[in-house]
Coordinates of C-alpha atoms in Angstrom, one line a residue:
Chain A
M585 CA 109.2 74.1 64.8
A586 CA 112.8 74.4 63.8
G587 CA 115.4 72.1 65.4
R588 CA 118.0 69.6 64.7
F589 CA 115.7 66.6 65.3
G590 CA 113.4 65.1 62.8
I591 CA 111.4 61.9 62.3
L592 CA 113.1 58.6 62.9
D593 CA 113.7 56.4 59.8
E594 CA 111.8 53.7 61.5
E595 CA 109.3 54.0 64.3
K596 CA 110.5 52.5 67.6
V597 CA 108.0 50.7 69.9
F598 CA 108.1 49.6 73.5
K599 CA 105.9 46.7 74.7
D600 CA 103.8 47.9 77.5
P601 CA 101.3 45.9 79.6
V602 CA 99.0 48.9 80.0
H603 CA 98.9 50.5 76.6
R604 CA 100.1 47.5 74.6
Y605 CA 102.6 49.5 72.6
I606 CA 104.3 52.9 73.1
H607 CA 105.1 54.4 69.8
V608 CA 108.1 56.8 69.2
R609 CA 108.5 58.5 65.9
D610 CA 110.3 61.7 66.9
E611 CA 114.1 61.7 67.2
L612 CA 113.8 64.2 70.0
I613 CA 111.8 61.8 72.2
W614 CA 114.1 58.9 71.4
E615 CA 117.1 60.9 72.4
L616 CA 115.4 62.1 75.6
I617 CA 114.6 58.5 76.6
G618 CA 118.3 57.6 76.2
T619 CA 119.6 60.3 78.6
R620 CA 121.1 59.3 81.9
E621 CA 118.6 61.4 83.9
F622 CA 115.7 59.6 82.2
Q623 CA 117.2 56.2 82.6
R624 CA 117.7 56.8 86.3
L625 CA 113.9 56.6 86.6
R626 CA 114.2 52.9 86.1
R627 CA 115.6 52.8 89.6
V628 CA 112.7 54.7 91.3
R629 CA 109.5 52.9 92.0
Q630 CA 106.3 54.6 91.1
L631 CA 104.5 53.8 94.3
G632 CA 107.3 54.0 96.8
T633 CA 106.6 51.5 99.7
T634 CA 103.4 50.1 98.2
Y635 CA 105.2 47.0 97.1
L636 CA 105.3 46.0 100.8
T637 CA 101.5 45.8 100.7
F638 CA 100.8 44.8 97.1
H639 CA 103.8 42.7 96.0
G640 CA 103.2 43.4 92.3
A641 CA 103.7 47.2 92.7
E642 CA 107.3 47.1 91.5
H643 CA 106.7 49.4 88.5
T644 CA 108.9 52.4 88.1
R645 CA 108.7 56.1 87.2
F646 CA 110.3 55.1 83.9
N647 CA 107.3 52.9 82.9
H648 CA 104.8 55.6 84.0
S649 CA 106.6 58.4 82.2
L650 CA 106.6 56.4 79.0
G651 CA 102.9 55.8 79.6
V652 CA 102.1 59.4 80.1
Y653 CA 104.0 60.2 76.9
E654 CA 101.9 57.6 75.0
I655 CA 98.6 59.0 76.3
M656 CA 99.7 62.5 75.3
R657 CA 100.7 61.2 71.9
R658 CA 97.2 59.7 71.4
M659 CA 95.5 62.8 72.7
I660 CA 97.4 65.0 70.2
E661 CA 96.7 62.6 67.4
N662 CA 93.0 62.7 68.1
M663 CA 93.0 66.5 68.3
E664 CA 95.1 67.1 65.2
K665 CA 92.6 65.1 63.1
K666 CA 89.6 67.3 63.9
E667 CA 90.2 70.3 66.0
P668 CA 91.1 73.7 64.6
L669 CA 91.8 75.0 68.1
W670 CA 94.8 72.8 68.4
D671 CA 98.2 74.4 67.6
P672 CA 100.5 71.9 65.9
E673 CA 103.5 73.9 67.0
E674 CA 102.9 72.7 70.5
R675 CA 103.1 69.0 69.7
L676 CA 106.8 68.4 70.7
V677 CA 106.5 70.7 73.7
C678 CA 103.6 68.6 75.0
L679 CA 105.3 65.3 74.3
S680 CA 108.5 66.3 75.9
A681 CA 106.7 67.7 79.0
A682 CA 104.6 64.5 79.3
L683 CA 107.8 62.3 79.1
L684 CA 109.7 64.5 81.6
H685 CA 107.0 65.5 84.0
D686 CA 108.4 63.2 86.8
I687 CA 112.1 63.4 86.0
G688 CA 112.9 65.2 89.3
H689 CA 111.4 62.4 91.5
G690 CA 113.8 60.8 93.8
P691 CA 113.6 57.5 95.7
F692 CA 110.6 57.3 98.0
S693 CA 110.2 60.9 97.2
H694 CA 107.1 61.5 99.2
S695 CA 108.8 60.7 102.5
F696 CA 112.0 62.3 101.4
E697 CA 110.3 65.6 100.7
K698 CA 108.5 65.5 104.0
V699 CA 111.7 64.9 106.0
F700 CA 114.1 67.1 104.1
H701 CA 111.7 69.7 102.8
T702 CA 112.8 69.3 99.2
D703 CA 110.6 69.5 96.2
H704 CA 110.8 67.1 93.2
E705 CA 109.3 69.8 91.0
E706 CA 112.3 72.1 91.7
W707 CA 114.6 69.2 90.8
T708 CA 112.6 68.7 87.6
R709 CA 113.1 72.3 86.6
E710 CA 116.8 72.0 87.4
I711 CA 117.3 68.9 85.4
I712 CA 115.5 70.5 82.4
L713 CA 117.3 73.8 82.6
G714 CA 120.6 72.9 84.1
D715 CA 123.8 71.3 82.9
T716 CA 122.4 67.9 82.0
E717 CA 122.0 65.5 79.1
V718 CA 118.2 66.3 79.1
N719 CA 118.9 70.0 78.7
R720 CA 121.4 69.4 75.9
V721 CA 118.9 67.3 74.0
L722 CA 116.0 69.7 74.5
S723 CA 118.2 72.7 73.4
G724 CA 118.6 71.0 70.1
M725 CA 115.1 72.2 69.4
G726 CA 116.0 75.8 70.0
A727 CA 117.4 77.9 72.9
D728 CA 114.0 78.6 74.4
F729 CA 112.6 75.0 74.1
P730 CA 113.8 73.7 77.5
K731 CA 112.2 76.7 79.2
K732 CA 108.9 76.0 77.4
V733 CA 108.9 72.4 78.6
A734 CA 109.8 73.4 82.1
D735 CA 107.0 76.0 82.2
V736 CA 104.4 73.4 81.0
I737 CA 105.4 71.1 83.9
A738 CA 105.3 74.0 86.3
K739 CA 101.9 75.0 85.0
T740 CA 103.1 78.5 84.2
Y741 CA 103.0 78.1 80.4
T742 CA 100.9 80.6 78.6
N743 CA 98.9 78.0 76.6
K744 CA 96.6 76.8 79.4
L745 CA 95.1 74.0 77.2
V746 CA 98.6 72.5 76.9
V747 CA 99.1 72.6 80.7
S748 CA 95.6 71.0 81.3
L749 CA 96.5 68.0 79.1
I750 CA 99.2 67.0 81.5
S751 CA 97.9 68.5 84.7
S752 CA 94.2 68.9 85.5
Q753 CA 91.4 66.9 87.0
I754 CA 91.5 64.5 84.1
D755 CA 94.9 64.4 82.4
A756 CA 97.5 62.2 80.8
D757 CA 99.4 61.8 84.1
R758 CA 96.4 60.7 86.2
M759 CA 95.0 58.4 83.5
D760 CA 98.3 56.6 83.2
Y761 CA 99.0 56.2 86.9
L762 CA 95.4 55.0 87.7
L763 CA 95.5 52.3 85.0
R764 CA 99.1 51.4 85.7
D765 CA 98.9 51.2 89.4
A766 CA 95.7 49.1 89.2
F767 CA 97.5 46.7 86.8
Y768 CA 100.6 46.3 88.9
T769 CA 98.9 46.1 92.3
G770 CA 96.5 43.6 90.8
V771 CA 93.3 45.3 92.0
S772 CA 90.3 45.2 89.7
Y773 CA 88.7 48.6 90.4
G774 CA 91.2 50.9 88.6
Q775 CA 89.8 50.2 85.2
F776 CA 88.1 52.7 82.9
D777 CA 87.7 53.2 79.2
M778 CA 90.5 55.6 78.3
E779 CA 90.0 55.2 74.6
R780 CA 86.5 56.5 74.9
I781 CA 87.6 59.4 77.0
L782 CA 90.2 60.4 74.4
R783 CA 87.6 60.2 71.7
V784 CA 85.1 62.5 73.4
M785 CA 87.8 65.0 74.5
R786 CA 87.5 68.5 72.9
P787 CA 90.0 71.4 73.4
T788 CA 88.8 74.8 74.5
E789 CA 90.9 77.9 75.2
D790 CA 91.6 77.0 78.9
Q791 CA 91.2 73.2 79.1
A792 CA 90.0 70.0 77.4
V793 CA 86.3 69.3 78.0
F794 CA 84.3 66.1 77.2
K795 CA 81.3 65.6 75.0
I796 CA 78.3 64.7 77.2
S797 CA 77.8 61.5 75.3
G798 CA 81.0 60.3 76.9
M799 CA 79.9 61.1 80.4
H800 CA 79.7 57.5 81.6
A801 CA 83.3 56.9 80.6
V802 CA 84.3 59.9 82.7
E803 CA 82.2 58.7 85.6
D804 CA 84.1 55.4 85.5
Y805 CA 87.4 57.3 85.6
I806 CA 86.1 59.3 88.7
M807 CA 85.0 56.1 90.4
S808 CA 88.4 54.5 89.6
R809 CA 90.1 57.4 91.1
Y810 CA 88.0 57.3 94.2
Q811 CA 88.5 53.5 94.7
M812 CA 92.2 53.7 94.1
Y813 CA 92.5 56.5 96.6
W814 CA 91.1 54.6 99.5
Q815 CA 92.0 51.0 98.5
V816 CA 95.6 51.5 97.3
Y817 CA 97.1 54.9 97.9
F818 CA 95.7 55.2 101.5
H819 CA 96.2 51.6 102.4
P820 CA 97.0 51.6 106.1
V821 CA 99.9 49.0 105.8
T822 CA 101.6 51.1 103.1
R823 CA 101.2 54.1 105.4
S824 CA 102.9 52.1 108.2
A825 CA 105.8 51.5 105.9
E826 CA 106.0 55.2 105.0
V827 CA 105.9 56.1 108.7
I828 CA 108.9 53.8 109.4
L829 CA 110.7 55.1 106.3
S830 CA 110.2 58.7 107.4
K831 CA 111.4 57.9 110.9
I832 CA 114.5 56.2 109.6
L833 CA 115.4 59.3 107.6
H834 CA 114.6 61.6 110.6
R835 CA 116.8 59.5 112.9
A836 CA 119.7 59.3 110.5
K837 CA 119.6 63.1 110.0
E838 CA 119.3 63.7 113.8
L839 CA 122.3 61.4 114.4
Y840 CA 124.3 63.1 111.7
E841 CA 123.5 66.5 113.2
K842 CA 124.6 65.3 116.6
G843 CA 128.0 64.2 115.3
Y844 CA 127.2 60.5 115.7
E845 CA 129.9 58.2 114.2
F846 CA 128.2 55.9 111.6
Q847 CA 130.0 52.6 111.1
D848 CA 129.6 53.1 107.4
K849 CA 129.7 56.8 106.7
P850 CA 126.6 57.8 104.7
K851 CA 128.4 59.7 102.1
H852 CA 125.4 59.8 99.7
F853 CA 123.4 61.5 102.4
S854 CA 126.0 64.0 103.6
S855 CA 125.1 67.0 101.4
L856 CA 121.4 66.3 102.0
F857 CA 121.8 66.3 105.7
A858 CA 123.9 69.4 105.5
G859 CA 121.2 71.1 103.3
K860 CA 123.7 71.6 100.5
M861 CA 122.7 69.0 98.0
T862 CA 123.8 69.6 94.4
L863 CA 122.0 68.2 91.3
E864 CA 124.8 65.7 90.7
D865 CA 124.4 64.4 94.3
Y866 CA 120.7 64.2 93.9
L867 CA 121.0 62.2 90.7
K868 CA 123.2 59.6 92.4
L869 CA 120.4 58.9 95.0
D870 CA 118.2 56.1 93.9
E871 CA 116.4 53.3 95.7
S872 CA 119.2 50.9 95.5
V873 CA 121.4 53.4 97.3
I874 CA 118.8 54.0 100.0
L875 CA 118.2 50.3 100.5
Y876 CA 121.9 49.7 100.8
Y877 CA 122.1 52.1 103.7
F878 CA 119.0 50.6 105.3
Q879 CA 120.7 47.2 105.1
E880 CA 123.9 48.6 106.6
W881 CA 122.1 50.5 109.4
Q882 CA 120.5 47.3 110.7
E883 CA 123.9 46.8 112.3
E884 CA 124.4 50.3 113.7
K885 CA 124.9 50.9 117.4
D886 CA 122.1 53.4 117.7
P887 CA 119.1 51.2 118.9
I888 CA 116.4 53.3 117.3
L889 CA 118.0 53.5 113.8
Q890 CA 118.9 49.8 114.0
D891 CA 115.4 48.7 115.0
L892 CA 113.6 50.9 112.5
C893 CA 115.8 49.6 109.6
C894 CA 115.3 46.0 110.7
R895 CA 111.5 46.6 110.7
F896 CA 111.6 48.1 107.2
M897 CA 113.8 45.5 105.7
D898 CA 112.0 42.5 107.4
R899 CA 108.6 44.1 106.9
R900 CA 107.9 44.1 110.6
L901 CA 105.7 47.2 110.4
F902 CA 103.9 49.2 113.1
K903 CA 100.3 48.3 113.9
Y904 CA 97.6 51.0 113.9
I905 CA 94.3 52.0 115.4
E906 CA 91.9 54.5 114.0
C907 CA 92.4 57.8 115.7
D908 CA 90.5 60.9 116.5
P909 CA 93.0 63.5 117.7
S910 CA 90.3 65.6 119.2
V911 CA 89.6 62.7 121.6
Q912 CA 93.1 61.3 121.7
M913 CA 94.4 64.6 123.0
E914 CA 93.0 63.7 126.5
I915 CA 95.2 60.7 126.8
W916 CA 98.2 62.0 124.8
P917 CA 100.3 63.3 127.8
E918 CA 99.9 60.0 129.6
L919 CA 100.8 57.9 126.6
N920 CA 103.9 60.0 125.9
Q921 CA 105.0 59.6 129.5
L922 CA 104.5 55.9 129.5
F923 CA 106.3 55.4 126.2
T924 CA 109.2 57.4 127.6
K925 CA 109.2 55.4 130.8
I926 CA 109.5 52.0 128.9
G927 CA 112.3 53.3 126.8
L928 CA 110.4 53.9 123.5
E929 CA 111.1 57.4 122.2
P930 CA 107.5 58.7 121.4
N931 CA 108.8 60.8 118.5
Y932 CA 109.7 57.6 116.8
Y933 CA 107.3 55.0 118.2
L934 CA 104.0 56.8 118.6
V935 CA 103.0 58.4 115.4
I936 CA 99.8 59.9 114.0
D937 CA 99.5 59.8 110.2
S938 CA 96.9 62.0 108.6
S939 CA 95.3 61.8 105.2
S940 CA 96.7 65.3 104.4
D941 CA 100.2 63.7 104.7
L942 CA 99.6 61.8 101.5
P943 CA 100.1 63.1 97.9
Y944 CA 96.8 61.9 96.3
D945 CA 93.4 63.4 96.2
F946 CA 90.1 62.6 94.6
Y947 CA 87.7 64.6 92.5
R948 CA 85.7 67.5 94.1
P949 CA 83.7 69.9 92.0
G950 CA 84.6 73.6 92.2
E951 CA 83.4 75.7 95.1
E952 CA 85.6 78.6 95.8
E953 CA 88.3 76.3 94.4
E954 CA 91.5 77.0 92.5
R955 CA 91.3 74.1 90.2
L956 CA 89.1 73.8 87.2
P957 CA 86.5 71.1 87.5
I958 CA 85.7 68.6 84.8
H959 CA 83.3 70.1 82.2
L960 CA 80.9 68.3 79.9
L961 CA 80.1 69.8 76.5
K962 CA 76.4 69.7 75.7
P963 CA 75.1 69.5 72.1
N964 CA 74.1 73.2 72.2
G965 CA 77.7 74.2 73.1
D966 CA 77.0 74.9 76.8
L967 CA 79.4 73.6 79.4
R968 CA 78.2 71.8 82.6
E969 CA 80.3 70.8 85.6
L970 CA 80.4 67.0 85.8
S971 CA 78.7 66.5 89.2
R972 CA 75.7 68.6 88.1
E973 CA 75.0 66.1 85.4
S974 CA 76.1 62.8 86.9
D975 CA 74.3 61.4 90.0
I976 CA 77.2 59.0 90.6
V977 CA 79.8 61.7 90.8
E978 CA 77.5 63.9 92.8
A979 CA 77.0 61.1 95.3
I980 CA 80.8 60.8 96.0
S981 CA 81.6 64.5 95.9
G982 CA 82.0 66.5 99.0
K983 CA 81.8 63.6 101.4
K984 CA 84.1 63.2 104.4
R985 CA 87.5 62.3 103.1
T986 CA 89.9 62.7 106.0
D987 CA 91.2 60.2 108.4
H988 CA 94.0 59.8 111.0
K989 CA 95.7 56.6 112.2
L990 CA 97.9 56.1 115.2
Y991 CA 100.9 53.8 114.5
F992 CA 102.9 52.0 117.2
P993 CA 105.1 48.9 117.7
K994 CA 102.5 46.5 119.1
D995 CA 105.0 43.6 119.2
L996 CA 107.2 45.5 121.7
L997 CA 104.2 46.4 123.8
E998 CA 103.1 42.7 123.9
D999 CA 106.5 41.6 125.2
K1000 CA 105.8 41.8 128.9
S1001 CA 109.3 40.7 130.0
K1002 CA 110.0 44.2 131.2
F1003 CA 107.6 47.1 132.2
A1004 CA 104.6 44.7 132.1
E1005 CA 102.4 47.0 134.0
E1006 CA 103.1 50.1 131.9
K1007 CA 102.8 48.2 128.7
Q1008 CA 99.4 46.8 129.8
R1009 CA 98.3 50.4 130.6
I1010 CA 99.4 51.6 127.1
L1011 CA 97.5 48.8 125.4
E1012 CA 94.4 49.5 127.4
L1013 CA 94.6 53.2 126.5
L1014 CA 95.1 52.5 122.8
M1015 CA 92.4 49.8 122.6
A1016 CA 89.9 52.0 124.5
Q1017 CA 90.4 54.6 121.8
E1018 CA 89.6 52.1 119.1
G1019 CA 86.3 51.2 120.8
Chain B
M1051 CA 101.2 65.4 117.8
L1052 CA 100.1 66.9 114.4
Q1053 CA 102.7 69.6 114.4
E1054 CA 101.8 70.9 110.9
H1055 CA 98.2 71.2 112.0
C1056 CA 99.3 73.1 115.1
K1057 CA 101.1 75.6 113.1
L1058 CA 97.9 76.5 111.3
L1059 CA 96.0 76.7 114.5
A1060 CA 98.7 79.0 115.9
L1061 CA 98.2 81.2 112.8
F1062 CA 94.5 81.4 113.2
K1063 CA 95.1 82.4 116.8
Q1064 CA 97.0 85.4 115.6
T1065 CA 94.9 86.4 112.7
G1066 CA 91.4 85.8 114.0
E1067 CA 88.8 84.9 111.4
I1068 CA 90.1 84.5 107.8
V1069 CA 87.4 85.0 105.1
G1070 CA 87.9 82.9 102.0
R1071 CA 90.0 79.8 101.1
K1072 CA 91.9 81.8 98.6
K1073 CA 93.0 84.3 101.2
L1074 CA 94.1 81.5 103.5
Q1075 CA 96.0 79.8 100.7
K1076 CA 97.9 83.0 99.9
I1077 CA 98.7 84.0 103.5
I1078 CA 100.4 80.6 104.1
Y1079 CA 102.3 80.8 100.8
I1080 CA 103.5 84.3 101.5
A1081 CA 104.4 83.2 105.0
K1082 CA 106.5 80.3 103.6
K1083 CA 108.3 82.7 101.3
L1084 CA 109.0 84.9 104.4
H1085 CA 110.7 81.8 105.9
F1086 CA 108.0 80.8 108.4
P1087 CA 108.1 77.1 108.9
F1088 CA 105.1 76.0 106.9
Y1089 CA 105.8 73.0 104.7
E1090 CA 102.7 72.5 102.6
K1091 CA 103.5 71.8 99.0
Y1092 CA 102.3 74.5 96.5
Q1093 CA 101.8 74.5 92.8
F1094 CA 100.8 77.2 90.4
H1095 CA 97.1 77.2 89.6
I1096 CA 94.4 79.5 88.3
Y1097 CA 94.7 82.0 91.1
G1098 CA 98.4 81.6 91.7
P1099 CA 100.2 79.3 94.1
Y1100 CA 97.8 76.8 95.6
S1101 CA 98.3 73.9 98.0
E1102 CA 96.0 70.9 97.9
E1103 CA 97.8 69.6 101.0
L1104 CA 96.8 72.8 102.9
N1105 CA 93.2 72.5 101.6
L1106 CA 93.0 69.0 102.9
R1107 CA 94.7 69.9 106.2
V1108 CA 92.2 72.6 106.9
E1109 CA 89.4 70.2 106.0
E1110 CA 90.8 67.8 108.6
M1111 CA 90.9 70.5 111.2
S1112 CA 87.3 71.4 110.5
H1113 CA 86.3 67.7 110.8
L1114 CA 88.1 67.5 114.1
T1115 CA 86.3 70.7 115.2
F1116 CA 89.6 72.5 115.8
V1117 CA 88.6 75.1 113.3
E1118 CA 85.1 76.6 112.8
E1119 CA 84.2 76.6 109.2
V1120 CA 81.2 78.7 108.0
K1121 CA 80.1 78.1 104.4
E1122 CA 78.2 81.0 102.8
N1123 CA 76.4 80.8 99.5
K1124 CA 77.5 83.8 97.3
G1125 CA 75.3 83.0 94.3
G1126 CA 77.7 81.5 91.8
Y1127 CA 80.1 80.1 94.4
Y1128 CA 80.6 79.3 98.1
Q1129 CA 82.7 81.3 100.4
Y1130 CA 84.3 79.9 103.6
R1131 CA 85.1 81.6 106.9
Y1132 CA 87.6 80.0 109.2
S1133 CA 88.4 80.7 112.9
L1134 CA 90.0 78.9 115.8
S1135 CA 87.5 76.9 117.9
K1136 CA 87.7 76.5 121.7
K1137 CA 88.7 72.9 121.1
G1138 CA 91.4 73.9 118.7
E1139 CA 92.7 76.3 121.2
E1140 CA 92.8 73.6 123.9
F1141 CA 94.7 71.3 121.4
L1142 CA 97.1 74.1 120.6
Q1143 CA 97.8 74.7 124.2
L1144 CA 98.4 71.0 124.8
S1145 CA 100.8 70.8 121.9
E1146 CA 102.8 73.7 123.4
Y1147 CA 103.6 74.8 119.8
E1148 CA 104.4 78.4 119.1
L1149 CA 105.0 80.0 115.8
P1150 CA 108.2 82.2 115.5
E1151 CA 107.6 85.8 116.3
A1152 CA 105.5 87.3 113.5
K1153 CA 105.4 91.0 114.5
G1154 CA 102.0 91.4 113.1
V1155 CA 102.6 90.3 109.5
F1156 CA 99.8 87.7 109.6
Q1157 CA 97.2 90.2 110.8
N1158 CA 98.5 92.7 108.2
M1159 CA 98.1 90.1 105.4
N1160 CA 94.6 89.2 106.7
Q1161 CA 93.6 92.9 106.3
Q1162 CA 94.5 92.8 102.6
S1163 CA 92.0 91.7 99.8
S1164 CA 92.4 88.2 98.5
R1165 CA 92.8 89.7 95.0
F1166 CA 95.9 91.7 96.2
L1167 CA 97.3 88.7 98.0
E1168 CA 96.9 86.6 94.9
L1169 CA 99.0 89.2 93.1
V1170 CA 101.6 89.3 95.9
S1171 CA 101.9 85.5 96.0
T1172 CA 102.2 85.4 92.2
V1173 CA 105.0 87.9 92.3
L1174 CA 106.8 85.9 95.0
F1175 CA 106.3 82.7 92.9
F1176 CA 108.3 84.3 90.1
E1177 CA 110.7 86.1 92.4
D1178 CA 113.8 84.7 90.5
L1179 CA 112.7 86.6 87.4
S1180 CA 113.3 90.3 86.7
K1181 CA 110.5 92.7 87.4
E1182 CA 109.8 93.1 83.7
E1183 CA 109.5 89.3 83.3
V1184 CA 107.3 89.1 86.3
K1185 CA 105.0 91.7 84.9
E1186 CA 104.8 89.8 81.7
K1187 CA 103.9 86.6 83.6
V1188 CA 101.2 88.5 85.6
F1189 CA 99.7 90.1 82.5
T1190 CA 99.6 86.9 80.4
L1191 CA 98.9 84.2 83.1
K1192 CA 96.4 86.4 84.9
A1193 CA 95.0 88.3 81.9
K1194 CA 91.4 87.9 83.3
Q1195 CA 92.3 89.6 86.5
N1196 CA 93.3 92.8 84.7
Y1197 CA 96.0 93.7 87.1
T1198 CA 97.6 97.1 86.4
D1199 CA 101.2 98.2 86.4
E1200 CA 100.5 100.2 89.6
E1201 CA 99.1 97.1 91.4
V1202 CA 102.3 95.1 90.5
E1203 CA 104.4 97.9 91.9
N1204 CA 102.3 98.0 95.0
A1205 CA 102.8 94.2 95.4
Y1206 CA 106.6 94.7 95.3
K1207 CA 106.3 97.5 97.9
Y1208 CA 104.1 95.3 100.1
I1209 CA 106.6 92.5 100.0
D1210 CA 109.4 94.9 101.1
S1211 CA 107.2 96.2 103.9
L1212 CA 106.5 92.7 105.2
R1213 CA 110.2 91.9 105.2
N1214 CA 111.0 95.1 106.9
M1215 CA 108.4 94.4 109.6
L1216 CA 110.2 91.1 110.3
V1217 CA 113.7 92.6 110.6
Q1218 CA 112.7 95.4 112.9

């Protein structure tokens, strides 16, 4: 591939607690890492509010992006050695896409996207194709190179194998975040033998498949994904923090729309609230900016915004009960009425959180599905879907995987200095639901 | 309570039974592109725009018995049929949620084949590109579907007709 970048005189390495070393030989990759848009990822945590549950989870999108790049580099190295199906022209497209796949993520992006209906993938595309340092570096490889990288990340690139390496049921992105999130949260169940998986990976026209001799390593990966899903990503305390975070953003937006006079004008949010956010505005938003406002808003006059910000900053989170909305609907009108009566706005203080509100999933084999399942390659060349060969995967596939939790400020309900009777009734209703 | 779920229940109320997850996925995506307030996150997949979030939300509604799900074995794969249950209707009534006036566009989409809706949603996914570029995308990314030039033209006409229905 023609371009102004070549190979570095001396290989650069990053020490990394998950992969030990991250190796950079290409000038292109080195230049991309140095761009301001990529450096911004140092200020965006990988797991959002999870640090409030697992205090070690302070790792950032920067670490993860380097990790995905490193896994992709090793995948390519393995395939280049022995696979005629691999097209060496795609190497730098793959490496760049792996490195930049999360470049559009903002601070606490999951809650942000829910509240403001933005999409980090659109920002990713804009950063790669717009007037940015990243675009200028990528364009050094040729005018159409940025578009190729953006298409891989958007999954619309014509070479489906390349797309599958970064985005499929078993890809560089998932492998890095499972290992990394397990390492930083300190949990023991996120481990699997990635080296073995890479060794048994074989490219086909549409996706990478795995030699059946490596099935147990793939099983381990699936189990790890399953465990991390329920134990870390869906942790009810983290979800409580996300609920409060979302409600802070909702409240600030609502106040802005009503013309409320903030003591400290939220200038970083103005274009977002007005629905006119530019790329430059977006790039200025990082977690330090968000937390600055949350700190300031603890002293706002609006009691809801003030209370929610204090809760977030002091980790005074909402409590929860398991919830079945099909049963809860019977008591919902009474609960709403009681919350309103005691001065707690139900929209902010009585919140159902569902599993579909979260951005993670675990493996399910194909039914009438749109996503390719994991395929094992048998010695005779036949392909078999993983759960048809593995009893372990079969056992955890297709099981019930939805849940709902009802979050509320139990501390305020237990303070019986005012509205004691109503609060007692609320607690009775809630506890009766829990059984 | 569960407003995003209520939107889907309200849609089922208008369409009646929807046959096939693919069709449901494409109807919601097209509705989003027509500015109906659905906020499920979509990405491009094998059959065009696809939302895991929507898939999970429908599964939740099925577990809650708000939606009736019938699974049919079609030999090589399973097909799903979805319709609003009595309990779902009660829940929707309680929520007091109403979708914006749809003027029959949901029923109209439900009468189309899922293959055609796959093409329509793919054209909408690439709507910022020129028609020639969209055709190239369709013919390369969906080579196995063997869409013809005429079908792509029909997809464009169909999108116009849906938009016209909404402005009338």
